[in-house]
Short mmCIF file of C-alpha atoms and ligand atoms in Angstrom, two decimals:
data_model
loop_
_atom_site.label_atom_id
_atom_site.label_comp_id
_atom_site.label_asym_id
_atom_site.label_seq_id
_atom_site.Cartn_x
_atom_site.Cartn_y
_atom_site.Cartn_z
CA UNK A 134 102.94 114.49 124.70
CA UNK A 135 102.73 114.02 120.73
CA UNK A 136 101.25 116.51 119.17
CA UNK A 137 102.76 117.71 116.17
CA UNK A 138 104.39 115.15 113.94
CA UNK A 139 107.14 115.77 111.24
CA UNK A 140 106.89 112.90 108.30
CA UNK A 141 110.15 112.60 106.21
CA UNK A 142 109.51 111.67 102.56
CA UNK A 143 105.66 112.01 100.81
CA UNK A 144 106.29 108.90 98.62
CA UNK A 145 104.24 105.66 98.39
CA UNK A 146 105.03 105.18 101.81
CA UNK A 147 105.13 108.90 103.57
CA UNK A 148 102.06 109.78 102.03
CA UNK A 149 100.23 106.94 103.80
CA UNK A 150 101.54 107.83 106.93
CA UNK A 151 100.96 111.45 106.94
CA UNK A 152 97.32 110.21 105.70
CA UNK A 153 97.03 108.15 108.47
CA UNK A 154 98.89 110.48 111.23
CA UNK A 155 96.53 113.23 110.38
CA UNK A 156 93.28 111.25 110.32
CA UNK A 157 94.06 110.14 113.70
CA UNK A 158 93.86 114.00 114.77
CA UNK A 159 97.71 115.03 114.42
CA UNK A 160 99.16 118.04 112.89
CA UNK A 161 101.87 116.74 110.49
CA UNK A 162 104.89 118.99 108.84
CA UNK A 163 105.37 116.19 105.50
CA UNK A 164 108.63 117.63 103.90
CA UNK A 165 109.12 116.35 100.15
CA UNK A 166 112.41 117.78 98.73
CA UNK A 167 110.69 119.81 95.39
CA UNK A 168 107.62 121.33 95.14
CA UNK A 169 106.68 119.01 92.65
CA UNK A 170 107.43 115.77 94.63
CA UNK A 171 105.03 117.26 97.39
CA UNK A 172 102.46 118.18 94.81
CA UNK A 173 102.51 114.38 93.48
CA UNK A 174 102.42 113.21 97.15
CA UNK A 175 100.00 115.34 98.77
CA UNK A 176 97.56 114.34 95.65
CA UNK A 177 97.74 110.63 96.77
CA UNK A 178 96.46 111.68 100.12
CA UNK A 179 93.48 113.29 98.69
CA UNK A 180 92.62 110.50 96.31
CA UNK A 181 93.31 108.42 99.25
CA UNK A 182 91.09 110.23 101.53
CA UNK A 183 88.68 110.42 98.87
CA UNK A 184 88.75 106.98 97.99
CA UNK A 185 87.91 106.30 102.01
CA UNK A 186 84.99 108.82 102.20
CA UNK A 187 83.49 106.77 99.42
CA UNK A 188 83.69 103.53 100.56
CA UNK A 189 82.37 105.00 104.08
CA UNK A 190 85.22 104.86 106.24
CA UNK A 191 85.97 108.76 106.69
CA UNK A 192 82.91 111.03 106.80
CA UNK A 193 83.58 114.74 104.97
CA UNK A 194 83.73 116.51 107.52
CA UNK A 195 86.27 114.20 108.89
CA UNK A 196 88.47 114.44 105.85
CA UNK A 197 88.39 117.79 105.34
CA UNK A 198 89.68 118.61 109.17
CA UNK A 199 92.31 115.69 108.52
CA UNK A 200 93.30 117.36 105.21
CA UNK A 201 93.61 120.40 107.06
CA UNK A 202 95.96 119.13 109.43
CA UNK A 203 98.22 118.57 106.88
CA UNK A 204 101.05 120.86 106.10
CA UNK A 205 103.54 120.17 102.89
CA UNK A 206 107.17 122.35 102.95
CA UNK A 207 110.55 121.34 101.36
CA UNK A 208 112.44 122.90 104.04
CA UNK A 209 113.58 120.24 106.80
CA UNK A 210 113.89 123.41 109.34
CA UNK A 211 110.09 123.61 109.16
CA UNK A 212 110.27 120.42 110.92
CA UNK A 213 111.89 122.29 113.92
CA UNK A 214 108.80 122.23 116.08
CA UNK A 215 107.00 118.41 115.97
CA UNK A 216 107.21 116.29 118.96
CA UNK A 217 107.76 113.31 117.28
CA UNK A 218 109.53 112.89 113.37
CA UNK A 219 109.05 109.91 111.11
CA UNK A 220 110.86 109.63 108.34
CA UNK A 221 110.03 107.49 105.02
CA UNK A 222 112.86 108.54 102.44
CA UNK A 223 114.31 106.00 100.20
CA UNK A 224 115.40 102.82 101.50
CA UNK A 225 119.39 103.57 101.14
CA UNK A 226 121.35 104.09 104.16
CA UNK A 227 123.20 106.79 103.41
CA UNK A 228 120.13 108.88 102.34
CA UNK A 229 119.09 107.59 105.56
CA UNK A 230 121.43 108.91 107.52
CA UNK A 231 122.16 112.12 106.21
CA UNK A 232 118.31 112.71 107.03
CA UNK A 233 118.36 111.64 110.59
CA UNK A 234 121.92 113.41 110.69
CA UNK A 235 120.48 116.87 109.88
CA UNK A 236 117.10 116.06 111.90
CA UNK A 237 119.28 115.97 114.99
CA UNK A 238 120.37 119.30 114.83
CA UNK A 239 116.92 121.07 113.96
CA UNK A 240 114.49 119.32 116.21
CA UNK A 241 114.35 119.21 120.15
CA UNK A 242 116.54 117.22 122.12
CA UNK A 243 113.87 114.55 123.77
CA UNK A 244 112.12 114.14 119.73
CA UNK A 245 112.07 110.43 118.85
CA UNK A 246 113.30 109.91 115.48
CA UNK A 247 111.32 106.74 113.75
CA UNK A 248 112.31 105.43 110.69
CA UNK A 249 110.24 103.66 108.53
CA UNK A 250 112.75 101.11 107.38
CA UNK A 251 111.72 97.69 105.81
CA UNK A 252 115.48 96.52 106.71
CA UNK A 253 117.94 98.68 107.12
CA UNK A 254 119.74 99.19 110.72
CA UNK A 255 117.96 101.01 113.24
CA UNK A 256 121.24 100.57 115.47
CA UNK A 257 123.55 102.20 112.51
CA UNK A 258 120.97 104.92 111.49
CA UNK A 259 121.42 105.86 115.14
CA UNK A 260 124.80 106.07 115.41
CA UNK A 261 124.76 108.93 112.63
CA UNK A 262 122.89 111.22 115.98
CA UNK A 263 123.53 112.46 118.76
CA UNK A 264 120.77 110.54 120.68
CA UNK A 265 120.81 106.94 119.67
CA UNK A 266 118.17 105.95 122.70
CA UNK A 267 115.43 108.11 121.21
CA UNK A 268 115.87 106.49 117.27
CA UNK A 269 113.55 103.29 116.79
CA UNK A 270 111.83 101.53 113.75
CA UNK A 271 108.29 102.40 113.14
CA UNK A 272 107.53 100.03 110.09
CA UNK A 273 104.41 100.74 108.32
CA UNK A 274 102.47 98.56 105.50
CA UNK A 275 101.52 99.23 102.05
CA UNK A 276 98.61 100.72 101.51
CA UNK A 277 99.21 102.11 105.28
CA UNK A 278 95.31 103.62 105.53
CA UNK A 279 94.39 99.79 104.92
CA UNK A 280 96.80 97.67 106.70
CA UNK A 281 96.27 96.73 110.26
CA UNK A 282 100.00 96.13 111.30
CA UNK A 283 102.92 98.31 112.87
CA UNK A 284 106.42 96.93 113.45
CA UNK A 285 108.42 98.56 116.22
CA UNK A 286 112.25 97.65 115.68
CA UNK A 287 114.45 98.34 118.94
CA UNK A 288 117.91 99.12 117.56
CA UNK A 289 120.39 97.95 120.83
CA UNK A 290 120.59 101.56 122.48
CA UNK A 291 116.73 102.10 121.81
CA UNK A 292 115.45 103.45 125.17
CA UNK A 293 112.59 101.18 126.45
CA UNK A 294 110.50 103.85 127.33
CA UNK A 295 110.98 105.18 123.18
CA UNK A 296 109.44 101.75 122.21
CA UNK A 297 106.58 102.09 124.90
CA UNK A 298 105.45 105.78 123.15
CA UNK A 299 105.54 104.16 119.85
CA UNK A 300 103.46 101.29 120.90
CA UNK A 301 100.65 103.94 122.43
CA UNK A 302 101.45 106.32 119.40
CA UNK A 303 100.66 103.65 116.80
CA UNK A 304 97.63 102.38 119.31
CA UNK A 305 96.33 105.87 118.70
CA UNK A 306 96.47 105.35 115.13
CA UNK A 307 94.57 102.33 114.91
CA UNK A 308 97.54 99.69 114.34
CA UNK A 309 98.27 96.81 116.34
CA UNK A 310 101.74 96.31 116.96
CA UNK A 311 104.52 93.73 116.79
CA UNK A 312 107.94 94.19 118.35
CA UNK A 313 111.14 92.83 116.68
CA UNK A 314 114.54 92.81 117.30
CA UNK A 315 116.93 95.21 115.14
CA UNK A 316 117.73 92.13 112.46
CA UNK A 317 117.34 92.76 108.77
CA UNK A 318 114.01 92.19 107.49
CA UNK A 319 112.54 92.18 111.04
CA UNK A 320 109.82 90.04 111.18
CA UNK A 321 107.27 90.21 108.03
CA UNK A 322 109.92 90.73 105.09
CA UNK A 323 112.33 88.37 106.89
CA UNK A 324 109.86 85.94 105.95
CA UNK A 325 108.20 87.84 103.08
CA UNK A 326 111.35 88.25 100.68
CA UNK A 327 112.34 85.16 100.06
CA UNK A 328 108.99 84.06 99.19
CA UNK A 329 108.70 86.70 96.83
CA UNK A 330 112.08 85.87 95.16
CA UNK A 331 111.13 82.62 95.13
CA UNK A 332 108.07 83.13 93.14
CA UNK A 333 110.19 85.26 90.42
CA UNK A 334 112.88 82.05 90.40
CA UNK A 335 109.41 79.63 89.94
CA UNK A 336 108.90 82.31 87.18
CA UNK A 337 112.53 82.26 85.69
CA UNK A 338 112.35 78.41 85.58
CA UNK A 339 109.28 78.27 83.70
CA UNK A 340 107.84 76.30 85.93
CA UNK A 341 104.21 78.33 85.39
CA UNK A 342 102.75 81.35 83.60
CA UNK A 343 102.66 84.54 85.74
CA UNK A 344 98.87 84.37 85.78
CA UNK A 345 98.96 80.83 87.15
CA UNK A 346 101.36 81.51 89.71
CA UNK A 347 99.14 84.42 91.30
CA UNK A 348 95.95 82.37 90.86
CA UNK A 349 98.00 79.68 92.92
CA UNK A 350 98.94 81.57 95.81
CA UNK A 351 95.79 83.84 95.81
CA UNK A 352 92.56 80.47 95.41
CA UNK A 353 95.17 77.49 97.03
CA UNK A 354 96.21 79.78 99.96
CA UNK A 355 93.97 82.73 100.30
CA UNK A 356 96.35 85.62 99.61
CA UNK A 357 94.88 88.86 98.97
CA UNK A 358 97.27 89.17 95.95
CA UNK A 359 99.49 86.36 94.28
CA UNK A 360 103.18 86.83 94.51
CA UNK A 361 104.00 88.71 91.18
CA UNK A 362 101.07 91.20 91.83
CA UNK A 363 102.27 91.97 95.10
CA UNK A 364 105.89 92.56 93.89
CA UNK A 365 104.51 95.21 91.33
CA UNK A 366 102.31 96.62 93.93
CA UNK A 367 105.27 96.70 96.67
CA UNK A 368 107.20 98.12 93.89
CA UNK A 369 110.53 96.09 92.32
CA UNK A 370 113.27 98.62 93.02
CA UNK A 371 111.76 98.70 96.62
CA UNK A 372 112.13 94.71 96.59
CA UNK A 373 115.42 94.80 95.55
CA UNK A 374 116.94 97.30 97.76
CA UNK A 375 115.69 95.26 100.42
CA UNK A 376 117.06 91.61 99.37
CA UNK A 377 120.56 93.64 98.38
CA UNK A 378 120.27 94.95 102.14
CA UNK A 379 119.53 91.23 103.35
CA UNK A 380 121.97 89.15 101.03
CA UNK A 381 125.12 91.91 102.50
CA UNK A 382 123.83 91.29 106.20
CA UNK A 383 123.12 87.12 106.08
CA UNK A 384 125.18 86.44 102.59
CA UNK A 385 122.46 83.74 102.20
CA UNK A 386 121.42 82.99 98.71
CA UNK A 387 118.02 82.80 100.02
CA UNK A 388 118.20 86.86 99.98
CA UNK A 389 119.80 86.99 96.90
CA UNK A 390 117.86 89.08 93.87
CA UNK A 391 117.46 86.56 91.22
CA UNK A 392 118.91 88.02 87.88
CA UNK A 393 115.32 88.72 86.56
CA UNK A 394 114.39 91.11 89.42
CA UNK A 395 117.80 93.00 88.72
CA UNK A 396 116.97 93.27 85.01
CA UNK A 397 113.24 94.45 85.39
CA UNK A 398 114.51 97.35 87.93
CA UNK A 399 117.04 98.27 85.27
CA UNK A 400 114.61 98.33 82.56
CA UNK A 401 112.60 100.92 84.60
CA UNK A 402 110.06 98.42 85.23
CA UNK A 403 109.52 98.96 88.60
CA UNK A 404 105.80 97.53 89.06
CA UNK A 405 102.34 99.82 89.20
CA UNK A 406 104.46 103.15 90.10
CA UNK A 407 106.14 102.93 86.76
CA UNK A 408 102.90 101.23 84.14
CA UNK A 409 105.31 97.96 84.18
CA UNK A 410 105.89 95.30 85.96
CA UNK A 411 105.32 91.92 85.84
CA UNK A 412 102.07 93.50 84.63
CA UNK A 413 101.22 96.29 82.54
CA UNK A 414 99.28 99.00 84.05
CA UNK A 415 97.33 101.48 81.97
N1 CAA B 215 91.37 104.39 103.61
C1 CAA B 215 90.73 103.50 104.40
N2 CAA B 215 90.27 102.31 103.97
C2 CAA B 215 90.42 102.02 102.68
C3 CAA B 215 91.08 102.91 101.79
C4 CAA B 215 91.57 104.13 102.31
N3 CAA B 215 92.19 105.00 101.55
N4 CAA B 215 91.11 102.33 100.59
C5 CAA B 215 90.53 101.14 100.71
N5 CAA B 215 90.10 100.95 101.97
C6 CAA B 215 89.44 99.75 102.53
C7 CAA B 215 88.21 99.37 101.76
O1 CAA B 215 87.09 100.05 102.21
C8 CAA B 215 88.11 97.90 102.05
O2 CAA B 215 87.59 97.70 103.35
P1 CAA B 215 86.44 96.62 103.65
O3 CAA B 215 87.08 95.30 103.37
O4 CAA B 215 86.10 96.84 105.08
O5 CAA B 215 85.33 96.97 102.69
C9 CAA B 215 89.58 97.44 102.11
O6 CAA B 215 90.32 98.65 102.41
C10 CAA B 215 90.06 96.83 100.83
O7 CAA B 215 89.97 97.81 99.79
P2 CAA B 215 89.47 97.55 98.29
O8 CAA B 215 88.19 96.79 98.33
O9 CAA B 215 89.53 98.83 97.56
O10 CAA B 215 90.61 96.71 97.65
P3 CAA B 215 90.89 95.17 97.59
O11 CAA B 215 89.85 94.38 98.26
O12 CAA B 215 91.21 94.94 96.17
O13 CAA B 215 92.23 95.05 98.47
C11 CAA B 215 94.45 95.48 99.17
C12 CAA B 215 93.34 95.85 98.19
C13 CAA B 215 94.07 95.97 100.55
C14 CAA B 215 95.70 96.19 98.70
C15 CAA B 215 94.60 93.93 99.18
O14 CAA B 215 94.77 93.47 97.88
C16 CAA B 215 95.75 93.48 100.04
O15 CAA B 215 95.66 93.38 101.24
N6 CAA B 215 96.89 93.17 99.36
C17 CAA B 215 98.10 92.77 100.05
C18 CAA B 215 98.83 94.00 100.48
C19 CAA B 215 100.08 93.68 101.22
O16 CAA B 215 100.48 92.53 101.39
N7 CAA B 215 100.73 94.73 101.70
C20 CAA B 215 101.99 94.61 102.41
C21 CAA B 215 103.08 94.76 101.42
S1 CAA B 215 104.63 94.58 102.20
C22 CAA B 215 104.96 96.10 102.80
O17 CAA B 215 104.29 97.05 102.66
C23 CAA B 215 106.19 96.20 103.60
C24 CAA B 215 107.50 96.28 102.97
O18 CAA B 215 108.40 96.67 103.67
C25 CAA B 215 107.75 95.81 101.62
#
């Protein structure tokens, strides 16, 4: 029985699942690794929450029992007591690993540890525990309060009955689920990043302005953003981590950042979280 839950990470992505974790009547232990860090993160929450309570989807009282429910440390051992532990640190496998390393050792031997990994190896991130069967991918979408969809990766010594709880665990929080295969990318950013690299090579080549490219995808196919907005939005470092992670695994030039992306992220334009992207954001 889930209970308490332990969230790893209070970035972009941690916060939203803490957010969304507690809403659904959890207590969560979010662990940030400096007080400031949490600070930043546990802000986003509230002006999430907020945000929600104004556009009628959370009631007050509702938030404030939610917010409540929320507890912010920097100390991994406070994680010791949660039922279930979800972790959303950066996507780099050896910061990865360490985390799910030392998580093995504080928290009970029957805890699931779920990673939020857009592609990295649920199968290799369990090989650095002692209980590979109880590690699975719990991928969550950006902004997680908003978006509808869960992806449960099954690493190949995933216990079945692991993927079951995290099908009635993210039923509980509102999300339907989709089940994939431990393959890079899984299912949505298998098929979501090479279109986005795709729409920075269309870029590259000159072939349109930025503005007409996004007005393309968005009025022609009915996106809720246009490529180059959703890049800054999904954040470009993020991006290219992940099409690194995919060219190493397939070696398919499909994956392969296009020398623009890798410039931007060098620059420090890394989308909305840094004011520049493809955009400028006041
Ligand atoms: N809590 C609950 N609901 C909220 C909320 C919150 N904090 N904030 C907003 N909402 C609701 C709003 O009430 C609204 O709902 P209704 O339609 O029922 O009124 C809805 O969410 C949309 O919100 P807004 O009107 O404020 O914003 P918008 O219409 O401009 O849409 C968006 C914003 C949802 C981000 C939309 O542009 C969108 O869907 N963009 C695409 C996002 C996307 O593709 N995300 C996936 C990225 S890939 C990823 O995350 C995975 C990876 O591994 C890279």
């Amino acid at each position: 029985m889930i209970r308490r839950v332990g969230v790893v990470g209070c970035g972009l992505m941690g916060s939203g699942i803490a957010e969304v974790v507690a809403r659904a009547g959890y207590d969560v232990v979010v662990r940030e690794l400096s007080a400031e860090l949490l600070e930043r993160g546990l802000g986003r929450i509230d002006a999430s929450m907020r945000r929600a309570v104004e556009r009628g989807k959370l009631d007050e009282a509702a938030r404030d029992a939610a917010r409540a429910r929320i507890r912010g440390t920097t100390a991994l051992e406070d994680l010791a007591g949660v039922d279930l532990v979800i972790e959303a640190v950066i996507e780099r496998m050896d910061e990865k690993k360490a985390v799910l390393g030392a998580l093995d050792r504080i928290v009970a031997p029957g805890v699931v540890l779920a990673s939020n990994t857009s592609s990295l190896s649920i199968t290799e991130m369990a090989a650095a525990t002692r209980r590979p069967d109880r590690v699975v991918g719990l991928h969550f979408f950006n902004p997680v309060p908003v978006m509808p969809l869960v992806e449960i990766v099954r690493g190949l010594a995933t216990a079945e009955e692991v993927v079951a709880a995290m099908r009635e665990f993210a039923g509980r929080l509102g999300k339907t689920v989709v089940v994939a295969r431990d393959t890079p990318g899984f299912i949505v950013n298998r098929l979501l990043i090479p279109y986005l690299l795709d729409a920075i090579r269309v870029l590259e080549l000159g072939v349109a302005s930025r503005e007409d490219i996004d007005t393309a995808i968005t009025l022609g196919l009915g996106h809720p953003m246009g490529p180059l907005t959703l890049l800054d939005f999904v954040g470009l470092d993020t991006t290219y981590y992940i099409a690194e992670a995919m060219f190493q695994e397939f070696k398919d030039s499909r994956y392969a950042p296009p020398p623009l992306l890798k410039q931007m992220v060098l620059a420090g334009w890394w989308g909305r979280k840094s004011g520049r992207g493809f955009y400028e954001y006041g």
